[in-house]
Short mmCIF file of C-alpha atoms in Angstrom, two decimals:
data_model
loop_
_atom_site.label_atom_id
_atom_site.label_comp_id
_atom_site.label_asym_id
_atom_site.label_seq_id
_atom_site.Cartn_x
_atom_site.Cartn_y
_atom_site.Cartn_z
CA UNK A 1 -17.61 15.59 58.65
CA UNK A 2 -18.92 18.46 56.96
CA UNK A 3 -15.88 20.67 57.35
CA UNK A 4 -13.64 17.83 55.87
CA UNK A 5 -15.52 18.01 52.36
CA UNK A 6 -16.29 21.61 52.11
CA UNK A 7 -13.52 24.16 51.51
CA UNK A 8 -14.32 27.29 54.37
CA UNK A 9 -16.89 29.87 53.24
CA UNK A 10 -16.70 32.20 56.11
CA UNK A 11 -14.85 35.24 54.93
CA UNK A 12 -13.05 33.27 52.10
CA UNK A 13 -14.15 36.37 49.57
CA UNK A 14 -12.68 39.00 51.52
CA UNK A 15 -9.36 37.01 52.65
CA UNK A 16 -8.80 35.67 48.82
CA UNK A 17 -8.69 39.43 48.08
CA UNK A 18 -5.89 39.62 50.86
CA UNK A 19 -4.27 36.55 50.19
CA UNK A 20 -2.76 36.30 47.13
CA UNK A 21 -0.87 32.77 45.99
CA UNK A 22 3.05 33.56 45.05
CA UNK A 23 2.85 33.99 41.13
CA UNK A 24 5.34 31.13 40.67
CA UNK A 25 3.28 28.61 42.99
CA UNK A 26 2.21 25.58 41.16
CA UNK A 27 0.15 24.16 44.45
CA UNK A 28 -2.89 24.74 46.25
CA UNK A 29 -3.28 22.79 49.59
CA UNK A 30 -6.17 22.89 52.29
CA UNK A 31 -6.34 26.49 53.99
CA UNK A 32 -5.43 28.05 50.51
CA UNK A 33 -7.82 30.70 49.12
CA UNK A 34 -7.48 30.81 45.13
CA UNK A 35 -8.85 33.83 43.85
CA UNK A 36 -9.64 35.58 40.74
CA UNK A 37 -6.50 37.38 40.43
CA UNK A 38 -4.41 34.36 41.19
CA UNK A 39 -2.80 32.05 39.24
CA UNK A 40 -1.22 28.42 39.47
CA UNK A 41 2.44 28.02 37.42
CA UNK A 42 3.76 24.68 36.42
CA UNK A 43 7.24 24.37 37.53
CA UNK A 44 8.72 24.99 34.35
CA UNK A 45 7.02 28.05 33.79
CA UNK A 46 5.02 26.70 30.50
CA UNK A 47 1.52 26.45 31.83
CA UNK A 48 -0.68 28.87 33.70
CA UNK A 49 -3.71 27.84 35.72
CA UNK A 50 -6.37 30.98 36.32
CA UNK A 51 -9.49 32.59 35.86
CA UNK A 52 -10.43 34.16 32.34
CA UNK A 53 -12.94 35.65 30.35
CA UNK A 54 -13.38 34.62 26.50
CA UNK A 55 -13.66 36.81 23.74
CA UNK A 56 -16.78 39.13 24.16
CA UNK A 57 -18.43 37.47 27.63
CA UNK A 58 -18.87 38.66 30.44
CA UNK A 59 -18.27 35.70 32.43
CA UNK A 60 -15.66 34.21 34.20
CA UNK A 61 -14.27 30.65 33.57
CA UNK A 62 -11.07 29.00 35.51
CA UNK A 63 -9.16 27.23 32.77
CA UNK A 64 -5.34 26.34 32.06
CA UNK A 65 -3.28 28.12 29.08
CA UNK A 66 0.06 27.89 27.59
CA UNK A 67 1.81 30.72 30.03
CA UNK A 68 4.99 31.26 27.54
CA UNK A 69 2.90 33.04 24.32
CA UNK A 70 1.17 36.44 24.37
CA UNK A 71 -2.02 34.71 22.78
CA UNK A 72 -4.18 33.53 25.55
CA UNK A 73 -4.84 29.78 24.16
CA UNK A 74 -6.98 28.29 26.99
CA UNK A 75 -7.26 24.14 26.28
CA UNK A 76 -8.83 23.26 29.61
CA UNK A 77 -11.93 24.70 31.37
CA UNK A 78 -13.32 23.65 34.82
CA UNK A 79 -16.78 25.35 34.71
CA UNK A 80 -17.45 25.17 31.25
CA UNK A 81 -21.19 24.19 31.69
CA UNK A 82 -21.47 26.50 34.72
CA UNK A 83 -19.78 30.33 34.42
CA UNK A 84 -19.24 32.76 37.09
CA UNK A 85 -21.11 36.06 36.55
CA UNK A 86 -18.27 37.61 38.29
CA UNK A 87 -14.63 38.10 40.04
CA UNK A 88 -16.05 36.67 42.99
CA UNK A 89 -14.67 32.94 42.51
CA UNK A 90 -12.55 30.87 44.45
CA UNK A 91 -10.69 27.88 44.32
CA UNK A 92 -9.81 25.46 47.21
CA UNK A 93 -9.03 21.81 47.58
CA UNK A 94 -11.16 20.61 51.28
CA UNK A 95 -9.03 18.05 53.73
CA UNK A 96 -10.58 15.21 52.06
CA UNK A 97 -8.95 16.46 48.31
CA UNK A 98 -12.17 17.90 46.87
CA UNK A 99 -11.56 20.73 44.71
CA UNK A 100 -14.34 23.25 45.23
CA UNK A 101 -15.37 26.20 42.75
CA UNK A 102 -17.65 28.63 44.44
CA UNK A 103 -18.64 32.17 44.36
CA UNK A 104 -19.34 35.20 47.39
CA UNK A 105 -22.56 33.34 48.23
CA UNK A 106 -21.15 29.80 48.40
CA UNK A 107 -22.84 28.71 45.48
CA UNK A 108 -20.70 25.57 44.00
CA UNK A 109 -19.94 26.05 40.37
CA UNK A 110 -17.77 23.01 40.18
CA UNK A 111 -16.22 20.65 42.18
CA UNK A 112 -14.07 17.36 41.24
CA UNK A 113 -16.79 15.32 43.38
CA UNK A 114 -16.35 12.79 45.77
CA UNK A 115 -13.94 12.17 48.86
CA UNK A 116 -10.50 10.72 47.87
CA UNK A 117 -9.14 8.99 51.15
CA UNK A 118 -5.84 10.72 50.64
CA UNK A 119 -3.76 11.78 53.51
CA UNK A 120 -2.47 15.65 53.03
CA UNK A 121 -4.09 15.90 49.73
CA UNK A 122 -3.14 19.16 47.16
CA UNK A 123 -4.10 20.03 43.85
CA UNK A 124 -0.66 20.92 41.67
CA UNK A 125 -0.07 21.99 37.66
CA UNK A 126 2.09 19.74 36.71
CA UNK A 127 4.63 20.28 33.96
CA UNK A 128 2.71 18.29 31.08
CA UNK A 129 -0.65 20.77 31.92
CA UNK A 130 -2.18 17.91 33.98
CA UNK A 131 -3.97 19.66 37.04
CA UNK A 132 -4.30 16.86 39.88
CA UNK A 133 -5.13 16.24 42.91
CA UNK A 134 -2.49 13.91 44.77
CA UNK A 135 -1.29 12.59 48.13
CA UNK A 136 1.71 13.53 49.96
CA UNK A 137 3.64 11.13 48.32
CA UNK A 138 2.89 11.67 44.90
CA UNK A 139 2.25 8.70 43.99
CA UNK A 140 -1.08 8.66 42.98
CA UNK A 141 -3.83 10.81 41.48
CA UNK A 142 -6.94 10.85 42.70
CA UNK A 143 -8.14 13.05 40.07
CA UNK A 144 -6.53 14.64 36.84
CA UNK A 145 -7.81 17.19 34.23
CA UNK A 146 -5.91 14.82 31.60
CA UNK A 147 -9.32 12.63 32.21
CA UNK A 148 -11.67 15.50 31.57
CA UNK A 149 -10.86 17.08 28.27
CA UNK A 150 -12.67 20.11 26.78
CA UNK A 151 -11.72 20.71 23.05
CA UNK A 152 -8.05 19.87 22.93
CA UNK A 153 -5.68 17.49 22.68
CA UNK A 154 -2.12 18.43 23.63
CA UNK A 155 0.85 16.33 24.22
CA UNK A 156 0.38 13.96 27.59
CA UNK A 157 -3.18 13.63 26.97
CA UNK A 158 -4.93 10.66 25.39
CA UNK A 159 -8.44 10.60 23.84
CA UNK A 160 -9.97 7.04 23.99
CA UNK A 161 -10.94 4.44 26.64
CA UNK A 162 -9.63 3.06 30.00
CA UNK A 163 -11.06 -0.05 29.34
CA UNK A 164 -10.22 -1.20 33.49
CA UNK A 165 -12.48 1.87 34.92
CA UNK A 166 -14.36 2.69 31.77
CA UNK A 167 -13.67 5.91 31.45
CA UNK A 168 -13.74 7.45 28.10
CA UNK A 169 -11.73 10.54 27.52
CA UNK A 170 -13.12 12.56 24.53
CA UNK A 171 -13.01 16.44 23.75
CA UNK A 172 -15.80 18.57 22.07
CA UNK A 173 -15.79 22.07 20.64
CA UNK A 174 -16.59 25.16 22.51
CA UNK A 175 -20.02 26.56 21.63
CA UNK A 176 -18.56 29.78 20.08
CA UNK A 177 -15.12 31.60 20.53
CA UNK A 178 -17.10 33.57 23.22
CA UNK A 179 -18.72 30.47 25.04
CA UNK A 180 -16.42 27.39 26.39
CA UNK A 181 -19.79 25.38 27.11
CA UNK A 182 -20.27 22.25 25.13
CA UNK A 183 -20.50 23.04 21.26
CA UNK A 184 -21.61 20.54 18.56
CA UNK A 185 -18.71 18.79 17.57
CA UNK A 186 -17.32 15.79 19.57
CA UNK A 187 -14.26 13.85 18.77
CA UNK A 188 -14.37 10.24 20.08
CA UNK A 189 -12.92 6.72 19.72
CA UNK A 190 -14.96 4.02 18.44
CA UNK A 191 -14.29 0.90 20.09
CA UNK A 192 -16.39 -1.11 17.28
CA UNK A 193 -14.90 -3.64 15.24
CA UNK A 194 -11.14 -2.10 14.59
CA UNK A 195 -10.80 1.01 16.76
CA UNK A 196 -11.26 4.19 15.01
CA UNK A 197 -11.52 7.82 15.94
CA UNK A 198 -14.72 9.77 15.03
CA UNK A 199 -15.89 13.38 14.69
CA UNK A 200 -19.44 13.81 15.85
CA UNK A 201 -21.83 16.60 15.41
CA UNK A 202 -24.16 15.59 18.41
CA UNK A 203 -24.36 12.12 18.05
CA UNK A 204 -23.93 11.79 14.22
CA UNK A 205 -20.63 10.74 12.53
CA UNK A 206 -19.67 13.42 10.18
CA UNK A 207 -15.84 12.30 9.58
CA UNK A 208 -14.11 9.40 10.45
CA UNK A 209 -10.07 8.91 10.73
CA UNK A 210 -10.01 5.33 10.03
CA UNK A 211 -8.41 2.28 12.17
CA UNK A 212 -4.56 2.38 12.83
CA UNK A 213 -2.48 0.56 10.44
CA UNK A 214 0.69 0.57 12.07
CA UNK A 215 2.33 4.43 12.04
CA UNK A 216 -0.67 6.35 11.32
CA UNK A 217 -4.69 6.64 11.06
CA UNK A 218 -5.82 5.20 7.07
CA UNK A 219 -7.95 8.45 6.96
CA UNK A 220 -4.59 10.70 7.68
CA UNK A 221 -1.92 9.03 5.47
CA UNK A 222 0.06 12.98 5.70
CA UNK A 223 0.75 11.52 9.48
CA UNK A 224 4.11 9.29 7.99
CA UNK A 225 5.39 12.84 6.33
CA UNK A 226 5.78 14.75 9.81
CA UNK A 227 7.71 12.56 12.09
CA UNK A 228 10.55 15.37 12.21
CA UNK A 229 7.72 17.32 14.27
CA UNK A 230 5.47 14.91 15.96
CA UNK A 231 5.64 11.15 17.36
CA UNK A 232 1.93 9.73 17.02
CA UNK A 233 1.18 6.65 19.65
CA UNK A 234 -1.87 4.54 19.27
CA UNK A 235 -1.95 2.04 22.33
CA UNK A 236 -4.43 -1.10 21.88
CA UNK A 237 -4.41 -3.64 24.94
CA UNK A 238 -6.87 -5.37 27.47
CA UNK A 239 -6.16 -2.19 29.91
CA UNK A 240 -7.00 0.82 27.08
CA UNK A 241 -7.98 1.91 23.85
CA UNK A 242 -6.00 5.19 23.37
CA UNK A 243 -4.16 7.54 21.18
CA UNK A 244 -1.94 10.39 21.64
CA UNK A 245 1.13 12.77 20.57
CA UNK A 246 4.49 14.18 21.21
CA UNK A 247 6.72 16.48 20.05
CA UNK A 248 9.98 16.14 18.91
CA UNK A 249 11.58 18.80 19.91
CA UNK A 250 10.13 19.91 23.57
CA UNK A 251 9.75 23.66 22.32
CA UNK A 252 7.45 23.32 19.77
CA UNK A 253 3.66 24.06 20.51
CA UNK A 254 1.19 21.93 18.94
CA UNK A 255 -2.77 21.05 19.95
CA UNK A 256 -5.64 19.12 18.26
CA UNK A 257 -8.68 20.93 18.62
CA UNK A 258 -12.12 20.52 17.82
CA UNK A 259 -13.27 23.94 16.26
CA UNK A 260 -16.78 25.31 16.85
CA UNK A 261 -17.20 25.60 13.02
CA UNK A 262 -16.82 21.60 12.59
CA UNK A 263 -13.26 20.99 11.94
CA UNK A 264 -10.83 18.78 13.57
CA UNK A 265 -7.42 20.90 13.37
CA UNK A 266 -4.06 20.61 14.37
CA UNK A 267 -2.15 23.78 15.20
CA UNK A 268 1.41 24.54 15.32
CA UNK A 269 2.62 28.06 16.79
CA UNK A 270 4.87 30.14 15.15
CA UNK A 271 7.52 31.91 16.77
CA UNK A 272 8.30 34.00 14.14
CA UNK A 273 5.08 35.56 13.36
CA UNK A 274 3.52 34.95 16.61
CA UNK A 275 0.61 33.17 16.05
CA UNK A 276 -1.28 29.83 15.57
CA UNK A 277 -0.83 28.22 12.05
CA UNK A 278 -3.35 25.52 11.18
CA UNK A 279 -1.04 23.10 10.61
CA UNK A 280 -3.75 20.50 9.09
CA UNK A 281 -7.24 20.23 9.17
CA UNK A 282 -10.47 18.01 8.21
CA UNK A 283 -12.92 17.22 6.82
CA UNK A 284 -11.17 18.96 3.87
CA UNK A 285 -13.45 18.31 1.09
CA UNK A 286 -16.62 16.26 -0.31
CA UNK A 287 -14.60 13.39 -0.07
CA UNK A 288 -14.20 13.83 3.57
CA UNK A 289 -18.17 13.86 4.11
CA UNK A 290 -18.68 10.23 5.66
CA UNK A 291 -19.48 7.66 3.09
CA UNK A 292 -20.56 10.24 0.62
CA UNK A 293 -20.12 7.58 -2.21
CA UNK A 294 -22.26 4.84 -0.76
CA UNK A 295 -21.70 1.17 -0.16
CA UNK A 296 -19.18 -0.06 -2.51
CA UNK A 297 -18.48 3.28 -3.90
CA UNK A 298 -15.08 5.31 -4.39
CA UNK A 299 -14.77 8.87 -3.70
CA UNK A 300 -11.94 10.47 -5.67
CA UNK A 301 -11.69 14.68 -5.91
CA UNK A 302 -9.77 14.28 -9.37
CA UNK A 303 -12.85 12.57 -10.83
CA UNK A 304 -16.11 14.60 -11.84
CA UNK A 305 -18.15 13.54 -10.83
CA UNK A 306 -16.23 12.65 -7.64
CA UNK A 307 -18.18 9.17 -6.82
CA UNK A 308 -17.23 6.13 -8.79
CA UNK A 309 -17.99 2.64 -8.51
CA UNK A 310 -15.61 -0.02 -7.06
CA UNK A 311 -14.03 -2.27 -9.60
CA UNK A 312 -16.72 -5.34 -10.53
CA UNK A 313 -19.75 -2.68 -9.13
CA UNK A 314 -22.53 -0.91 -11.28
CA UNK A 315 -24.30 2.29 -9.64
CA UNK A 316 -27.71 1.53 -8.12
CA UNK A 317 -28.89 4.75 -9.16
CA UNK A 318 -26.83 7.15 -11.56
CA UNK A 319 -28.78 10.00 -10.06
CA UNK A 320 -28.25 8.98 -6.02
CA UNK A 321 -25.00 8.51 -5.47
CA UNK A 322 -26.24 7.72 -1.55
CA UNK A 323 -27.62 4.25 -2.68
CA UNK A 324 -23.86 3.32 -3.60
CA UNK A 325 -22.57 0.71 -5.65
CA UNK A 326 -23.83 -2.76 -6.94
CA UNK A 327 -21.94 -6.31 -7.87
CA UNK A 328 -22.19 -6.74 -11.50
CA UNK A 329 -22.02 -10.49 -10.62
CA UNK A 330 -22.74 -12.23 -7.50
CA UNK A 331 -20.13 -14.33 -5.31
CA UNK A 332 -19.99 -18.23 -5.81
CA UNK A 333 -18.28 -18.67 -2.89
CA UNK A 334 -16.63 -22.02 -4.11
CA UNK A 335 -12.69 -22.88 -4.49
CA UNK A 336 -11.45 -20.84 -7.58
CA UNK A 337 -14.98 -18.99 -7.98
CA UNK A 338 -13.82 -15.70 -6.43
CA UNK A 339 -10.54 -13.57 -6.30
CA UNK A 340 -9.65 -10.07 -5.36
CA UNK A 341 -8.95 -6.90 -6.89
CA UNK A 342 -5.87 -4.75 -5.46
CA UNK A 343 -7.08 -1.02 -4.88
CA UNK A 344 -3.75 1.27 -3.84
CA UNK A 345 -3.52 4.31 -2.00
CA UNK A 346 -7.05 4.89 -0.42
CA UNK A 347 -8.50 5.28 2.90
CA UNK A 348 -9.67 1.73 4.11
CA UNK A 349 -13.29 0.85 4.48
CA UNK A 350 -15.37 1.90 8.01
CA UNK A 351 -13.85 -1.03 10.67
CA UNK A 352 -17.16 -0.60 12.71
CA UNK A 353 -18.17 -4.22 11.63
CA UNK A 354 -14.97 -5.36 10.52
CA UNK A 355 -13.02 -8.48 11.95
CA UNK A 356 -9.84 -8.22 13.05
CA UNK A 357 -6.47 -10.57 14.24
CA UNK A 358 -3.76 -9.63 14.86
CA UNK A 359 -1.59 -13.02 14.79
CA UNK A 360 -3.13 -14.16 11.07
CA UNK A 361 0.38 -13.12 9.32
CA UNK A 362 0.05 -13.17 5.59
CA UNK A 363 -3.03 -15.93 5.12
CA UNK A 364 -5.48 -12.65 5.51
CA UNK A 365 -6.81 -13.68 1.51
CA UNK A 366 -7.41 -17.34 2.62
CA UNK A 367 -9.13 -16.02 5.94
CA UNK A 368 -11.60 -13.56 3.51
CA UNK A 369 -12.15 -16.70 1.13
CA UNK A 370 -12.92 -19.33 3.48
CA UNK A 371 -15.78 -16.63 4.93
CA UNK A 372 -18.32 -16.67 2.40
CA UNK A 373 -20.05 -13.43 4.15
CA UNK A 374 -16.27 -11.82 3.62
CA UNK A 375 -16.09 -9.00 0.87
CA UNK A 376 -12.71 -7.38 1.69
CA UNK A 377 -9.21 -7.65 3.66
CA UNK A 378 -6.33 -5.38 4.20
CA UNK A 379 -3.23 -5.65 6.13
CA UNK A 380 -2.56 -3.59 9.18
CA UNK A 381 0.89 -3.79 10.97
CA UNK A 382 1.04 -4.85 14.97
CA UNK A 383 4.11 -4.66 17.28
CA UNK A 384 6.93 -5.87 16.04
CA UNK A 385 6.78 -4.90 12.74
CA UNK A 386 4.67 -8.05 11.72
CA UNK A 387 1.53 -7.82 10.05
CA UNK A 388 -2.22 -8.70 11.08
CA UNK A 389 -5.61 -9.19 8.60
CA UNK A 390 -8.54 -6.84 8.87
CA UNK A 391 -11.93 -8.60 7.27
CA UNK A 392 -14.55 -6.83 6.05
CA UNK A 393 -18.31 -8.85 5.83
CA UNK A 394 -21.33 -6.76 3.77
CA UNK A 395 -20.86 -3.30 2.63
CA UNK A 396 -17.67 -1.49 1.69
CA UNK A 397 -18.60 2.42 2.86
CA UNK A 398 -16.26 5.27 2.93
CA UNK A 399 -13.59 4.67 0.77
CA UNK A 400 -11.54 7.27 -0.90
CA UNK A 401 -8.72 8.38 -2.89
CA UNK A 402 -6.13 10.08 -0.52
CA UNK A 403 -5.50 13.33 -2.70
CA UNK A 404 -1.55 13.87 -0.99
CA UNK A 405 -0.23 10.48 -1.83
CA UNK A 406 -0.41 7.42 0.90
CA UNK A 407 -2.85 5.39 1.62
CA UNK A 408 -3.42 1.85 2.07
CA UNK A 409 -4.50 -0.83 0.02
CA UNK A 410 -7.46 -3.21 -0.16
CA UNK A 411 -8.38 -6.09 -1.65
CA UNK A 412 -12.13 -6.33 -2.90
CA UNK A 413 -13.59 -10.08 -3.60
CA UNK A 414 -15.06 -10.39 -6.80
CA UNK A 415 -16.82 -12.92 -8.75
CA UNK A 416 -14.61 -15.32 -11.59
CA UNK A 417 -16.06 -13.46 -14.48
CA UNK A 418 -15.46 -10.17 -13.24
CA UNK A 419 -12.21 -11.01 -12.25
CA UNK A 420 -10.95 -11.41 -15.83
CA UNK A 421 -11.37 -7.82 -16.45
CA UNK A 422 -9.14 -6.30 -13.63
CA UNK A 423 -5.96 -7.27 -12.27
CA UNK A 424 -6.19 -9.77 -9.28
#
């Protein structure tokens, strides 16, 4: 039984030095020995799997990178938690489909884990860059690298939740340019309320992309202006809540990466300059810092100071914007007593505690007025072009005016006496 769950170790290192896989090969089968000098190339020639040493490090790692550009850009690492100390690493697949990375002594540095139960399993690097363990029929994957992201999202990968299996796909920055071990910053999909991506430092949220409003996330309005380059996909169903992107031109190379310094950056390969351009990044400014102006505050970089209160609210403490703002007058919650002020071109508030109804149509205003705890509402686009509602109860936090235009409309509930001061 043991011989079927582990790769053969006897003479592995010696044989791997003599038996090199073909450079054009995209598959490892049981009995193949994949050593430090070997590589897999996807069938379309775009991606490579092999051993590498990052920066000034002396350690060896198994990773995947682009094969068609001169700058080695690794976007997936198998053994990021446990580097090999030298070039004696060998990758192989056992008879039951377990991928194992070991050294000359037989010590295991990484594996895919339990037996798969597949007949005639192989490991293959696909044209999508997905490294998979599959059966002879190729109809199902017992394991895939796309379920275990490193620090980047490239076309075909998904960030978010598989609700059927409970699998949570997120990506975490390298510790440094020399060390691919998990760093401080992680991009996650938060399922609370209306789902939204967050950038975390450790377990603390530091930047919020906001909810999906039909064609983009509210915290990144520029997504609608790059349709000539990218298509963005957000799927919310009973099976999964995930985000992914594709490129319009298959020759375009792009990636979304969590940088060790705490930036989420979109990189675009510049073929002319033969280098990566930083196409977009966040957080960009003080207003991108999570909830920097407190509850019911608005952050606007065109103002000085950049914090101010929403219409109908006043500062709790002029010297401490973390405390945010409070109402001039309380809500009455009686028929005709409350109304709304429209705030345009803003990043919608944190939706972690919001209520979302995708079938409410144009009744968002009425639905909010009927709920005495409702403090604001916004429309959200759903499949087929129809509109649903996001309803907030309690504090409205992390609202900013978008500096590059775009943005969404937020309708904030006010008492009748304050309605007379603003447009409804």
